[in-house]
Coordinates of C-alpha atoms (C1' of nucleotides) in Angstrom, one line a residue:
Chain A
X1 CA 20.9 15.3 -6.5
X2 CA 20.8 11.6 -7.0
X3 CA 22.4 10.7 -4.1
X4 CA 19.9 12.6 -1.8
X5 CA 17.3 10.8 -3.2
X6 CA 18.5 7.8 -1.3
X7 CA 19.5 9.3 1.5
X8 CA 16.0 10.3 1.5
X9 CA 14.6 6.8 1.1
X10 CA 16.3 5.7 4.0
X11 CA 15.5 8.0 6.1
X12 CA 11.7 7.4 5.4
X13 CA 12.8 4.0 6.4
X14 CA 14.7 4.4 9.6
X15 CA 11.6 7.2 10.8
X16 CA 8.9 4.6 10.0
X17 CA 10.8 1.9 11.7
X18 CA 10.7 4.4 15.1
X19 CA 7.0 5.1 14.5
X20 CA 6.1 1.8 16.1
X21 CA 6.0 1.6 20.0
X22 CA 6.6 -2.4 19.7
X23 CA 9.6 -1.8 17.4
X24 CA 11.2 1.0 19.5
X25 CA 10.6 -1.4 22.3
X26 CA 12.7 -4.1 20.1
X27 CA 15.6 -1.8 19.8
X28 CA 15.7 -0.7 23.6
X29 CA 15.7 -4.1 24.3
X30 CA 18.5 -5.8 21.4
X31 CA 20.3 -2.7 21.8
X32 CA 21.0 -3.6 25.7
X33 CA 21.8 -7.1 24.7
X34 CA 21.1 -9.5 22.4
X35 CA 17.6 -11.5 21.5
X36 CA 16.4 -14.3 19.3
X37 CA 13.5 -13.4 17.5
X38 CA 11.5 -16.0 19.4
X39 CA 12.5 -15.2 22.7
X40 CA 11.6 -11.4 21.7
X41 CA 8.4 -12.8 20.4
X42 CA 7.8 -14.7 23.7
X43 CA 7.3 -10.5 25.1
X44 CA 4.9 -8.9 23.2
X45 CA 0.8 -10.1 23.2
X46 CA 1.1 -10.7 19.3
X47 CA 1.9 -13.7 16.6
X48 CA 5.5 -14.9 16.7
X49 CA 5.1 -13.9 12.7
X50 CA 3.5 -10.1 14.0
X51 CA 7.1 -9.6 15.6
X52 CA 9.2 -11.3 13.0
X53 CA 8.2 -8.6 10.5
X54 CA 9.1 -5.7 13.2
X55 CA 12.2 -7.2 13.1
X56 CA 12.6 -7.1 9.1
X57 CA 11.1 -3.9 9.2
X58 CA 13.8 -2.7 11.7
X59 CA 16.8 -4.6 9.7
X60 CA 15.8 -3.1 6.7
X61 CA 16.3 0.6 8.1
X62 CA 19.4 -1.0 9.4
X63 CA 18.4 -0.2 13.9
X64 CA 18.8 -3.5 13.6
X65 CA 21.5 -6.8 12.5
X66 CA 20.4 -10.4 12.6
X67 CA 23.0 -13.5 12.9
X68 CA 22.3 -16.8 12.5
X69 CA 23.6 -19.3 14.9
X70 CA 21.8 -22.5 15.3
X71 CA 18.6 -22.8 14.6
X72 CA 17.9 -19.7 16.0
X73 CA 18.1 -15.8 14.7
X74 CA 19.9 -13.4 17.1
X75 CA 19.0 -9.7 16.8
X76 CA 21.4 -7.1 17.6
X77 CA 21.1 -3.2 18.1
X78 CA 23.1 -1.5 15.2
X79 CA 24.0 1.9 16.4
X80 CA 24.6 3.4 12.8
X81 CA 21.0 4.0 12.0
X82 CA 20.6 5.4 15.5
X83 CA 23.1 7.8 14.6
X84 CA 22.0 8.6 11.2
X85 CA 18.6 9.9 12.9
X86 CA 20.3 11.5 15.5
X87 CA 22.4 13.4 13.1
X88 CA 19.5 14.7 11.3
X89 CA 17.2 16.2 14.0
X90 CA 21.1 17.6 15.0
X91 CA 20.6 19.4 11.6
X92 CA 17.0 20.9 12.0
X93 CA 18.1 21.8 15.5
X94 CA 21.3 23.6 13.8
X95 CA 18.6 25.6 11.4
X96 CA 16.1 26.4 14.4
X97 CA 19.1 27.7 16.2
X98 CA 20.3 30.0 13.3
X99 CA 16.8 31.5 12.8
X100 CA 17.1 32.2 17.0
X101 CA 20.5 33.4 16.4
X102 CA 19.5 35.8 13.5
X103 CA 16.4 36.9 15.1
X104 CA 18.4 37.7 18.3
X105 CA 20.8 39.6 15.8
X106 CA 18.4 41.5 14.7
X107 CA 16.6 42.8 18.0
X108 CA 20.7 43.5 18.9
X109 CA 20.8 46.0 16.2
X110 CA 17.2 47.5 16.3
Chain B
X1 CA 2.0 3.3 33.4
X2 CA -1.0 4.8 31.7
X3 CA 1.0 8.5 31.0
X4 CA 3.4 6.3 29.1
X5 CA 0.9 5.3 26.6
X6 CA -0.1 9.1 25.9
X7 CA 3.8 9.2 25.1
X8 CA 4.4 6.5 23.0
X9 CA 1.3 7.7 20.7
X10 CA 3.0 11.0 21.1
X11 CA 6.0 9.1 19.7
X12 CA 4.0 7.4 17.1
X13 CA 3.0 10.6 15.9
X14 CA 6.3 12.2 15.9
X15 CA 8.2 9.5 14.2
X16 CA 6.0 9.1 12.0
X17 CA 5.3 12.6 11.4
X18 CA 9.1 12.4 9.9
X19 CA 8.6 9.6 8.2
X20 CA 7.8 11.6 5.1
X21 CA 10.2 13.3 2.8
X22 CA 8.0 16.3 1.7
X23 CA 7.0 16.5 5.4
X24 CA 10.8 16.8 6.5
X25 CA 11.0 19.4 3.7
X26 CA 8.4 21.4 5.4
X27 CA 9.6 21.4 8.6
X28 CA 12.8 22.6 7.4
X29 CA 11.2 25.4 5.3
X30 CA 9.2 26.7 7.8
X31 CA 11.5 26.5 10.6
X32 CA 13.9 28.7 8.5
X33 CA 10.9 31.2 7.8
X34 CA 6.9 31.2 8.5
X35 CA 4.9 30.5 5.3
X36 CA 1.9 29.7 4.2
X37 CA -0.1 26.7 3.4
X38 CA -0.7 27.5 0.0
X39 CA 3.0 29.2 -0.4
X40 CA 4.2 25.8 0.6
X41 CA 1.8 23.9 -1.9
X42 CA 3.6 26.0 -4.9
X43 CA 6.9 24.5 -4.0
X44 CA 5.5 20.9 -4.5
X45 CA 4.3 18.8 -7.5
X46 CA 1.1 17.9 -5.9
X47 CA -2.1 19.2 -5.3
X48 CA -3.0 21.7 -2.8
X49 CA -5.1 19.5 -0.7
X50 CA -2.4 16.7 -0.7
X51 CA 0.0 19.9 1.1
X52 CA -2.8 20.3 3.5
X53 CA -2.8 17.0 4.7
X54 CA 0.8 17.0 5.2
X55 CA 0.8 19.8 7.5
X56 CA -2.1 18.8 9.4
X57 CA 0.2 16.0 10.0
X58 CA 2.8 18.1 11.5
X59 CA 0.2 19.9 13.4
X60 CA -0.8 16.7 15.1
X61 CA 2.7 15.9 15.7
X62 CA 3.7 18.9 17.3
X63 CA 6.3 19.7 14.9
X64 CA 4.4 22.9 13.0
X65 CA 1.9 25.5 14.3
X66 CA -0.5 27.2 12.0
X67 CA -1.8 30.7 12.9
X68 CA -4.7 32.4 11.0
X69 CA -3.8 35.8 9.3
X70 CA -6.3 37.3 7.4
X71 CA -7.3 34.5 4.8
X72 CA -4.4 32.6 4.9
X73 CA -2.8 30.3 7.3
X74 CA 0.8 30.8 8.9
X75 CA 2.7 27.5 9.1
X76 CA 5.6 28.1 11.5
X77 CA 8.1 25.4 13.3
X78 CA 8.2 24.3 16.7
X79 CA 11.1 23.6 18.6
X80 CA 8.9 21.6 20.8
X81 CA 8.5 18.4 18.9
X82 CA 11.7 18.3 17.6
X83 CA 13.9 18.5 21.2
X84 CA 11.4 15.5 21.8
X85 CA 12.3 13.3 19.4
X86 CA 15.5 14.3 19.4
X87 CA 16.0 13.8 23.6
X88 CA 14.4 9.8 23.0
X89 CA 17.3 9.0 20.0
X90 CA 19.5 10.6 22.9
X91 CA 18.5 8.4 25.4
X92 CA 18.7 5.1 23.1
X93 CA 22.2 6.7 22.8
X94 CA 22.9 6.6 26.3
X95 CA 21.8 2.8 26.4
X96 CA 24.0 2.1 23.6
X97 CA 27.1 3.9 25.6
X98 CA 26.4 2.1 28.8
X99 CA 26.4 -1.1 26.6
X100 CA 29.4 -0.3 24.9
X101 CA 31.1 0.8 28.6
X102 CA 29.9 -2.5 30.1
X103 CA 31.8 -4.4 27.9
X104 CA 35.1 -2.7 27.9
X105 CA 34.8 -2.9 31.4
X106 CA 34.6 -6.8 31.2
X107 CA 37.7 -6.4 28.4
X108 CA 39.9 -4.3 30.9
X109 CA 38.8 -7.0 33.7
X110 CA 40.2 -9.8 31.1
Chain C
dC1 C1' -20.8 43.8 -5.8
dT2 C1' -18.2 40.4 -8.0
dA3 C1' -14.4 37.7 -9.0
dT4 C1' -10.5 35.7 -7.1
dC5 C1' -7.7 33.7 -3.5
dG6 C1' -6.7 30.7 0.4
dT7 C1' -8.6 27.4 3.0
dA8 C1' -11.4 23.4 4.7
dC9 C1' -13.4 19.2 4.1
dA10 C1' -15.7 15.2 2.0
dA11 C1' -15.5 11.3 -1.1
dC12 C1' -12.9 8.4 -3.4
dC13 C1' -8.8 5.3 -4.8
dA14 C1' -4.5 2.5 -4.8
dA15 C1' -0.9 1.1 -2.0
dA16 C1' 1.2 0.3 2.4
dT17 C1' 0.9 -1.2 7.2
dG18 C1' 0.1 -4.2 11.0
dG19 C1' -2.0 -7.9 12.2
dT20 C1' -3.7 -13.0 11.5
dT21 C1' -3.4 -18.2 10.2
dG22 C1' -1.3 -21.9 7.8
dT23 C1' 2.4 -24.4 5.6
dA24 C1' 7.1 -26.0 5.2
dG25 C1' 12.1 -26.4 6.1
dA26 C1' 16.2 -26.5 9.4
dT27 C1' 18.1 -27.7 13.6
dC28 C1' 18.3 -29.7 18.0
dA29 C1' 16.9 -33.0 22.0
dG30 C1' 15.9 -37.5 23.5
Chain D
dC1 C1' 14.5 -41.7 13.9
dT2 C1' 10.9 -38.8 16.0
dG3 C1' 9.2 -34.9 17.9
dA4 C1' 9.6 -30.3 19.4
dT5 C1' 11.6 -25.7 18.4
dC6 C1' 12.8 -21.7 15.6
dT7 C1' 12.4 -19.6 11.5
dA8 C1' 10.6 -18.1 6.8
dC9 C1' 7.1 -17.0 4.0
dA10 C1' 2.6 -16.9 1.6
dA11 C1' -2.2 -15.6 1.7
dC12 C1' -5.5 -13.1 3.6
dC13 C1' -7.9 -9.1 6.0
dA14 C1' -8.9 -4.4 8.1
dT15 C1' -7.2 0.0 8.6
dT16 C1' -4.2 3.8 7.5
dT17 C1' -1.7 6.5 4.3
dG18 C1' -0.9 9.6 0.6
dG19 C1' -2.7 11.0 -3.1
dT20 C1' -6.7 12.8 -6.2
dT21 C1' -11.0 15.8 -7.5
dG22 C1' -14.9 18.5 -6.3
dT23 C1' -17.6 21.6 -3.4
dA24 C1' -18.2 25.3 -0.2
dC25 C1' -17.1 29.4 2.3
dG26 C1' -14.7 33.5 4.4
dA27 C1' -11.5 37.3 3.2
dT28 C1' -9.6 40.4 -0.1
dA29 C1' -8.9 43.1 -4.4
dG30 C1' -10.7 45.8 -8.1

DNA sequence: CTATCGTACAACCAAATGGTTGTAGATCAG
DNA sequence: CTGATCTACAACCATTTGGTTGTACGATAG
């Protein structure tokens, strides 16, 4: 399926954008309440350009929305792509617990 | 805290353990049934080796066990490292909720 | 015993990642 | 207007990643 292949993409993206201590930091913190990218910046013990990428890396897997206003960026937690994840390891938890369920089927019958 | 830092490489690993899509495909397979390395490599268009990697990958991670039986190895799933990654999108989750509840509450104040 | 199978691992390569510095354009404060 | 602030983006660099091929070795089948 077509379709899946995308869906695939993006997951790659949204898991890749969690594989980043800084950048789950980023989303605890946007997702609480909002940032600008500089005063998220001002946080971490790297460039102000280090953490403007974590941030594109998190808006392009969509943990993340950004809003002008000013001259400033504000960063907000998006709680669709924490879902989408969410929903997923849902699914492989589903699987693990129809293998459990069968297995337990099985010893009921034996 | 210095035990945090064993998580969030923990985390690193995990995340990006699933930041793969062949990777998620394994973990799926074998969590539905054991197989081995090299009845895994037959399902994908890539070399053995390349297969190898990837489950030594999920190895690390915690989210496959391997098990030696007589020349071949035994991938299987574990729930383990899944219910981790799983219980962090659950607390982000939470944070989000309590974020959402805070400002209704301010709404229903209005 | 010998050939084959399943695995491990090293060496190599291209591309992506996570960081840096530097430059330049808006926007705001005084 | 001028200077400081916030952002964007390019260029660069070291390391990691995801793949390859080749070699070696234990276990098994014939």
């Amino acid at each position: 399926m077509v379709v899946d292949q995308l869906r695939e993409v993006e997951l790659d993206r949204l898991f890749q954008a969690f594989a980043d201590s800084t950048r789950r930091d980023i989303v605890r913190r946007v997702t609480v309440g909002e940032s600008s990218v500089s005063g998220l910046a001002a946080l971490y013990a790297m460039s102000f350009a280090a953490v403007q990428k974590h941030v594109a890396v998190l808006e392009r897997a969509s943990l993340v929305t950004k809003e002008k206003r000013g001259r400033e960026q504000i960063v907000r937690g998006n709680h669709e792509g924490l879902q989408k994840a969410r929903r997923l390891l849902d699914e492989y938890e589903a699987i693990w617990r129809q293998r459990v369920d069968r297995i337990a089927d099985i010893l009921a019958e034996g």
